[in-house]
Structure formats: structure tokens, C-alpha cells
PDB file of C-alpha atoms in Angstrom:
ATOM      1  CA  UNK A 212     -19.817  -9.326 -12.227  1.00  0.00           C
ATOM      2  CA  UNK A 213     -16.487  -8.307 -13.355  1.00  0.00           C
ATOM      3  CA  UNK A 214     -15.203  -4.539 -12.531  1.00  0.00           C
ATOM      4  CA  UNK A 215     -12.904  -3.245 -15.668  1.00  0.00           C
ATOM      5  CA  UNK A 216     -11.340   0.030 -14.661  1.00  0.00           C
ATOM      6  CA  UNK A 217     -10.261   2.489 -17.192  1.00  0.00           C
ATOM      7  CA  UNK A 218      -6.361   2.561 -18.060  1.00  0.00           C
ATOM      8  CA  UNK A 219      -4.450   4.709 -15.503  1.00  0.00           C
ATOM      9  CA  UNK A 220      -0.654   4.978 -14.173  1.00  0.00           C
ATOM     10  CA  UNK A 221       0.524   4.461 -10.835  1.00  0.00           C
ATOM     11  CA  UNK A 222       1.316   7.625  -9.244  1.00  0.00           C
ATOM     12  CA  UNK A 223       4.836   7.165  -8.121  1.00  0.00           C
ATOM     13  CA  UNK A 224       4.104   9.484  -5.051  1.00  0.00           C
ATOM     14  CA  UNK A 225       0.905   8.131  -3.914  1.00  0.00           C
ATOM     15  CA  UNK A 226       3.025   4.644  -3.775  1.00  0.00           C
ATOM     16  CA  UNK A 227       5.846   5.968  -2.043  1.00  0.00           C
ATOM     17  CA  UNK A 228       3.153   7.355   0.339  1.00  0.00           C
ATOM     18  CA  UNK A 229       1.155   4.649   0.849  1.00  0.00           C
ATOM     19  CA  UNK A 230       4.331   2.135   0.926  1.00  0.00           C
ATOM     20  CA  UNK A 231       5.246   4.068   3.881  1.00  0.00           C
ATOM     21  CA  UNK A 232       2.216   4.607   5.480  1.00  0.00           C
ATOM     22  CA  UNK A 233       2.235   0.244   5.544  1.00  0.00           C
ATOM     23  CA  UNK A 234       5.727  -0.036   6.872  1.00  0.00           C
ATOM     24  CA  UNK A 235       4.792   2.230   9.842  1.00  0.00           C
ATOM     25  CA  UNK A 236       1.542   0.546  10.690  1.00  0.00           C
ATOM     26  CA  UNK A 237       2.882  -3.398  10.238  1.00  0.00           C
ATOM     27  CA  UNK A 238       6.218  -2.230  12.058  1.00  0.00           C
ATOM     28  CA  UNK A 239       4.855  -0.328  14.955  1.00  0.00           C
ATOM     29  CA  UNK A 240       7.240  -1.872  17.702  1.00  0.00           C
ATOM     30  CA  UNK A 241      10.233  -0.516  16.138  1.00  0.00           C
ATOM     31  CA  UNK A 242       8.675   3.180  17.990  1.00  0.00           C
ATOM     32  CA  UNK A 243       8.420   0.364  20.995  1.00  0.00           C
ATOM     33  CA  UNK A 244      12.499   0.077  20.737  1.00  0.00           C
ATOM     34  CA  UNK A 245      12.992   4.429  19.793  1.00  0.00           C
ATOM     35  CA  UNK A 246      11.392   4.782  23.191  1.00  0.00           C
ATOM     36  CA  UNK A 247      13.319   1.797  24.852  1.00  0.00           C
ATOM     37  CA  UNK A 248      16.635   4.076  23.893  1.00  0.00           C
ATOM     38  CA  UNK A 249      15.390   6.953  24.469  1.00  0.00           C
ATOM     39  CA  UNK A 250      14.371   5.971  28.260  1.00  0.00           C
ATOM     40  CA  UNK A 251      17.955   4.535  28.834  1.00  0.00           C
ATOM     41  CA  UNK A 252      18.494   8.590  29.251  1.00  0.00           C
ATOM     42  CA  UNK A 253      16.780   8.325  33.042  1.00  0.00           C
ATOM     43  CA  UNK A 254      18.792   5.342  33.816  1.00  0.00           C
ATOM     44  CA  UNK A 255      22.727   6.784  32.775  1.00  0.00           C
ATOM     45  CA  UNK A 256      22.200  10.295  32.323  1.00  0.00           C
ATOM     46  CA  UNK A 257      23.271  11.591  28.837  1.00  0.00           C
ATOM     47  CA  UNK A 258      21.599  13.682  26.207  1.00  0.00           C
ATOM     48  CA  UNK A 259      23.213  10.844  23.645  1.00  0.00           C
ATOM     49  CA  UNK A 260      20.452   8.214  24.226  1.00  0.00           C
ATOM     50  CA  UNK A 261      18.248  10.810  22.587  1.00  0.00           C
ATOM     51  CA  UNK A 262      19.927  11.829  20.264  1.00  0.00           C
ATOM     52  CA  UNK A 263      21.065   8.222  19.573  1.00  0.00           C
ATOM     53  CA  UNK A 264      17.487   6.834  19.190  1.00  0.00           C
ATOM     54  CA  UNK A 265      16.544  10.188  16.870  1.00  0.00           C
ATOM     55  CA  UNK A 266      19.706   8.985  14.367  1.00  0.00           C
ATOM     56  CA  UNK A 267      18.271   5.441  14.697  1.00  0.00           C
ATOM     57  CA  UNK A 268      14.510   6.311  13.738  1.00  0.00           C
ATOM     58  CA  UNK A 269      15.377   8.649  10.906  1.00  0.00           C
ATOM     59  CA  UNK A 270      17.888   5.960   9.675  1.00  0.00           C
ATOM     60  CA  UNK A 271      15.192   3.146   9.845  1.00  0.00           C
ATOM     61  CA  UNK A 272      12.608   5.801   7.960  1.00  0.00           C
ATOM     62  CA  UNK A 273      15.121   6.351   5.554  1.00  0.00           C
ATOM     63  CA  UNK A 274      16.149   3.011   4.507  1.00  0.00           C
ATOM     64  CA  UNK A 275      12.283   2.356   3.426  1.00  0.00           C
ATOM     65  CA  UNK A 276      11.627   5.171   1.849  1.00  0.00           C
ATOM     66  CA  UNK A 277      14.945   4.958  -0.156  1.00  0.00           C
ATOM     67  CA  UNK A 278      13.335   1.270  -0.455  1.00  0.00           C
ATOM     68  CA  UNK A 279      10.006   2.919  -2.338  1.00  0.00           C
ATOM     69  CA  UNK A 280      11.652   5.337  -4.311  1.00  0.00           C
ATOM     70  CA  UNK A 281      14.163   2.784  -5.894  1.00  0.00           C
ATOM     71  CA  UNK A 282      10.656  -0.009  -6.565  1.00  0.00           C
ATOM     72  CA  UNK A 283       9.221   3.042  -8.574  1.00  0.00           C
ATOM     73  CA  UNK A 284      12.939   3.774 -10.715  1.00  0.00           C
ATOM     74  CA  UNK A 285      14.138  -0.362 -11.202  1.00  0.00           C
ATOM     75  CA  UNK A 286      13.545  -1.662 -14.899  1.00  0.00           C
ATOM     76  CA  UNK A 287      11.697  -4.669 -13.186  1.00  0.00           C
ATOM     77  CA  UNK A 288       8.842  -2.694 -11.675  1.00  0.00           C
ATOM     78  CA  UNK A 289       8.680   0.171 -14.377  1.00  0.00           C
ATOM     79  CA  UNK A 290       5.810  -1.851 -15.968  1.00  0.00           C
ATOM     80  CA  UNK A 291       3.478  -1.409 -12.784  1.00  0.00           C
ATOM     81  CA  UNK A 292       3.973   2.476 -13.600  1.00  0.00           C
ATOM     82  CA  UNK A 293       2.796   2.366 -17.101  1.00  0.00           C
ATOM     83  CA  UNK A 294      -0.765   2.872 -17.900  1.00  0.00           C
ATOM     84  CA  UNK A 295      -2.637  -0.576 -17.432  1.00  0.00           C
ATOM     85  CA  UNK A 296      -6.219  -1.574 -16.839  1.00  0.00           C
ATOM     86  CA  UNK A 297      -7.432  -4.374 -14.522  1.00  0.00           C
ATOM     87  CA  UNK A 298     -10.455  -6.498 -14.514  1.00  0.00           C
ATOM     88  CA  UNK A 299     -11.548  -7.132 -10.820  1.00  0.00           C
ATOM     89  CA  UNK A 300     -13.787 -10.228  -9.865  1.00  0.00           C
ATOM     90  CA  UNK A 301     -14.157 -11.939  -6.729  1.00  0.00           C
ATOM     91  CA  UNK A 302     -11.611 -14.822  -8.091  1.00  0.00           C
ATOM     92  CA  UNK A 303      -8.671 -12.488  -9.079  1.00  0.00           C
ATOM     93  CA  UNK A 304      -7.590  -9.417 -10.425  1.00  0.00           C
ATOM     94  CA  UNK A 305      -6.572  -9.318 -13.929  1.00  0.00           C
ATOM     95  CA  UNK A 306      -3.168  -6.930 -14.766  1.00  0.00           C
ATOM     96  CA  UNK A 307      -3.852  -5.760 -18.468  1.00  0.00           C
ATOM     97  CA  UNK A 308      -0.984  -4.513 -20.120  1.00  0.00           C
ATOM     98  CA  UNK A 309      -3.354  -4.749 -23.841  1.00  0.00           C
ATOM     99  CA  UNK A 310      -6.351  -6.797 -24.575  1.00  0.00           C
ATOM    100  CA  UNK A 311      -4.042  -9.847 -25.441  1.00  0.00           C
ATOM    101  CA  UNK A 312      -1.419  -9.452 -23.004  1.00  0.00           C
ATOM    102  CA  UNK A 313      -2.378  -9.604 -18.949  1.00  0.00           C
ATOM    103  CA  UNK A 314      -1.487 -11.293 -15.652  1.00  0.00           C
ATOM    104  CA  UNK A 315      -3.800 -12.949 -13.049  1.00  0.00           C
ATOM    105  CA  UNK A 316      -3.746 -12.005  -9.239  1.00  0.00           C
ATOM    106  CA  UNK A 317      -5.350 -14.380  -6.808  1.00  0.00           C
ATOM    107  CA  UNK A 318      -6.928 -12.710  -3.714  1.00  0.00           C
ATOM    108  CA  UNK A 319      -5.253 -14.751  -1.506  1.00  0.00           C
ATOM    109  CA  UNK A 320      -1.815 -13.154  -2.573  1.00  0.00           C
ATOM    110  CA  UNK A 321      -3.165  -9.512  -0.924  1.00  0.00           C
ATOM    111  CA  UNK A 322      -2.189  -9.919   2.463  1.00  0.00           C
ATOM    112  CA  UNK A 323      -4.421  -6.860   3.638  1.00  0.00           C
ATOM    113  CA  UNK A 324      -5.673  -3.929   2.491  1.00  0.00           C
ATOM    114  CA  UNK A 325      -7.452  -0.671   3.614  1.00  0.00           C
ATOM    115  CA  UNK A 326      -9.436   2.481   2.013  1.00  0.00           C
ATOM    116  CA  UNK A 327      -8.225   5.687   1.669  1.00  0.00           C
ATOM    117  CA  UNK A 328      -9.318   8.749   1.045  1.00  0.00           C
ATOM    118  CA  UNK A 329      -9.206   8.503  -2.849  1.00  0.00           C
ATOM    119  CA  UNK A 330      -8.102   4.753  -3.770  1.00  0.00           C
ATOM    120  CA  UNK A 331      -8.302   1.423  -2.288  1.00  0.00           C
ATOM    121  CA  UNK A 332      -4.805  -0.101  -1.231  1.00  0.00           C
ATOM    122  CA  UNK A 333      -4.020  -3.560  -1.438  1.00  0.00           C
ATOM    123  CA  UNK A 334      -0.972  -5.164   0.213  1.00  0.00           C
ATOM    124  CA  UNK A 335       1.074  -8.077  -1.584  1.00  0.00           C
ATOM    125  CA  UNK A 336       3.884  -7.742   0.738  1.00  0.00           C
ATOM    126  CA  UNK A 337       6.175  -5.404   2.702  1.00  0.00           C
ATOM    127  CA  UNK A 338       7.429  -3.495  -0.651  1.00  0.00           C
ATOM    128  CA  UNK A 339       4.379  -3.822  -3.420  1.00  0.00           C
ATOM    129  CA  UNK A 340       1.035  -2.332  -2.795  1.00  0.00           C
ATOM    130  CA  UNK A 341      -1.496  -2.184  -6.078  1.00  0.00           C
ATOM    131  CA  UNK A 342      -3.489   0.881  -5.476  1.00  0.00           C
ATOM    132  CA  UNK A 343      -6.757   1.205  -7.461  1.00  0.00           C
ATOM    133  CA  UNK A 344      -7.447   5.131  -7.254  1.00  0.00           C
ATOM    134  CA  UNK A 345     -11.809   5.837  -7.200  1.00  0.00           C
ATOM    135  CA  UNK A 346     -11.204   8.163 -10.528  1.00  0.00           C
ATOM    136  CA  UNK A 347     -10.322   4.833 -12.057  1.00  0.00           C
ATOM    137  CA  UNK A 348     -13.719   3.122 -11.741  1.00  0.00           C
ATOM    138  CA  UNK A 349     -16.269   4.268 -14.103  1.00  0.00           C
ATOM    139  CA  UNK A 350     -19.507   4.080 -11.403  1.00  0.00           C
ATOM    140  CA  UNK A 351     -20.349   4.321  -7.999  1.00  0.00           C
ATOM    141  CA  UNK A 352     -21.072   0.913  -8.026  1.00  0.00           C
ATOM    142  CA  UNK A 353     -18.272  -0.617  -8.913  1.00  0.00           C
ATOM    143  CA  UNK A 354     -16.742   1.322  -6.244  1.00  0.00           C
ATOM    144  CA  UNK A 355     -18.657  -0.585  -3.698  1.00  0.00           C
ATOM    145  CA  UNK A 356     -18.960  -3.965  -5.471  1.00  0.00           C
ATOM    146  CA  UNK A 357     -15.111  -3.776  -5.304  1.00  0.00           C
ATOM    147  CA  UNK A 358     -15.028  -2.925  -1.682  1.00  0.00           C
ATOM    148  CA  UNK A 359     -17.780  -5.569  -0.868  1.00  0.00           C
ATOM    149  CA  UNK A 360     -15.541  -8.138  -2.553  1.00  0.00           C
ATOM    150  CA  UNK A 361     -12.704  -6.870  -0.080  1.00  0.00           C
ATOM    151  CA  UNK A 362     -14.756  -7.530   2.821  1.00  0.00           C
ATOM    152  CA  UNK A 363     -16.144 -10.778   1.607  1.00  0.00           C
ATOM    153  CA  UNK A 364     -12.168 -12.004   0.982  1.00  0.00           C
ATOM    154  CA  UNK A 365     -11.384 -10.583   4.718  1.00  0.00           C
ATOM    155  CA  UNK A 366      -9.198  -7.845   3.765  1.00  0.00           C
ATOM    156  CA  UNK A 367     -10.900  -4.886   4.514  1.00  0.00           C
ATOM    157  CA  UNK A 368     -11.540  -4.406   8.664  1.00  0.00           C
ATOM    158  CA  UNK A 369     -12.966  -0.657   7.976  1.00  0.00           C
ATOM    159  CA  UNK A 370     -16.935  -0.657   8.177  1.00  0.00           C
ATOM    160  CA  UNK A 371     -16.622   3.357   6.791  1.00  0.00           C
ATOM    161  CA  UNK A 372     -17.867   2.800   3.009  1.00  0.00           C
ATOM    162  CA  UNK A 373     -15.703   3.822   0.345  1.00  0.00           C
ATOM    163  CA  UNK A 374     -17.883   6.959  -0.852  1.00  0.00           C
ATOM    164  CA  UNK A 375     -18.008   8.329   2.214  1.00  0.00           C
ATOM    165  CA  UNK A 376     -14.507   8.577   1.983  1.00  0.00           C
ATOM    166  CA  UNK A 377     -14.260   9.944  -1.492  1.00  0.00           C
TER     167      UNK A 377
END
């Protein structure tokens, strides 16, 4: 079976969001080193180390989201904000720009993925996430034969079914 979802645009916010919301859970430890700083407060008294490890954090969150923000403005990725359709089967995903023009994904280039509230997220890498919103699927069922071919491929960990969460 082969999922065709109807032609949508990235939403430039819900990527930024999402972008971030990867950094923070595959970069967890850098919290690990915040509170490393922080604690160096109870070993030479100053107020410094806290405010140090504050500068550092908000720095750190910074630079990635000033990472997102500048995917979703360069010339190179402006096509992955334009309206495009994808055909989804359990051998690749299919990046239509027209019904002569696309580009094939393998699954093994997703690295991970998860579901959200309203749209599956799928990780190529630190910086570029395809996000495939529910609203963009035409049936329930598609819905779930995507998310069953996430499972199947070992990307999805979640057991909570996507409609619950729509």
C-alpha cells in the first residue's frame, strides 16, 4: 500500500519547534555540564558560577535555535517549505515537488522519530526533521498504516497510537 498525502507546506514554526524539542532530548548531558557549573558555587563560593552556567545554557539554546530559524530562511532549504506531497511506503518516502518531478527517501536515512500531538516527526539528522502533520493524510488509516510502518522500521519506541494523540 502506498500512503499519498495531500500537498501541504512546512510550517516554519512547528519546525523550529520540533528542531528544538530534538536537540534537547539527543543533547541531554549538556544540562549534566549547566549543573556541573552551577555546583562549582558550593565548592568556591560566588554567585558567578550561576550566573556563569545561566549565560552558558541560554548561549547553547540560542545558537540552535538561531540554527532552525536560518534552515527555514537559506535558498537551499526553501524548497522543503513549499507545498509538496509525499508518497509513503514501507521502502521510502517519495518528496513530490509535481507529478514528474520528486526525490526518494530511504527509511534507513531517518535516524528516529516520534508522534506528536498533531504530526509524526521524523529525524534525518541533528538539523532536518520531515514532519508529516495528521491534517495531511486523507484517512484514519493511513494514519496508522504510516505509524505501523514506523514501528516495523524501528523508529517509533511510543506504544500510544497516533489517534489517540490527535
Amino acid at each position: 500500500m502506498i500512503v499519498k498525502t495531500k500537498k501541504y507546506a512546512l510550517d516554519k514554526k512547528a519546525y523550529r519547534r520540533a528542531g528544538m524539542r530534538n536537540i534537547l532530548s539527543e543533547q541531554w548531558w549538556v544540562g549534566l555540564i549547566v549543573l556541573a557549573i552551577s555546583s562549582m558555587a558550593f565548592v568556591i563560593p560566588s554567585n558567578w558560577w550561576w550566573i556563569g552556567a545561566l549565560i552558558a545554557f541560554t548561549l547553547y539554546l540560542l545558537f540552535w535555535l538561531i540554527q532552525f530559524a536560518g534552515v527555514t530562511q537559506l535558498e537551499q532549504s526553501k524548497m522543503l517549505f513549499e507545498k509538496l506531497s509525499y508518497e509513503i511506503d514501507s521502502r521510502q518516502i517519495l518528496i513530490k515537488m509535481s507529478s514528474k518531478q520528486g526525490m526518494p527517501m530511504k527509511w534507513e536515512q531517518i535516524k528516529r522519530a516520534w508522534v506528536d500531538k498533531k504530526q509524526f516527526v521524523l529525524v534525518v539528522n541533528k538539523a532536518q526533521l520531515m514532519l508529516f502533520p495528521f491534517t495531511a493524510f486523507k484517512t484514519q488509516n493511513e494514519i496508522k498504516f504510516v505509524e505501523t510502518i514506523m514501528k516495523r522500521k524501528g523508529l517509533l519506541k511510543d506504544n500510544t497510537p497516533a489517534e489517540k494523540k490527535a
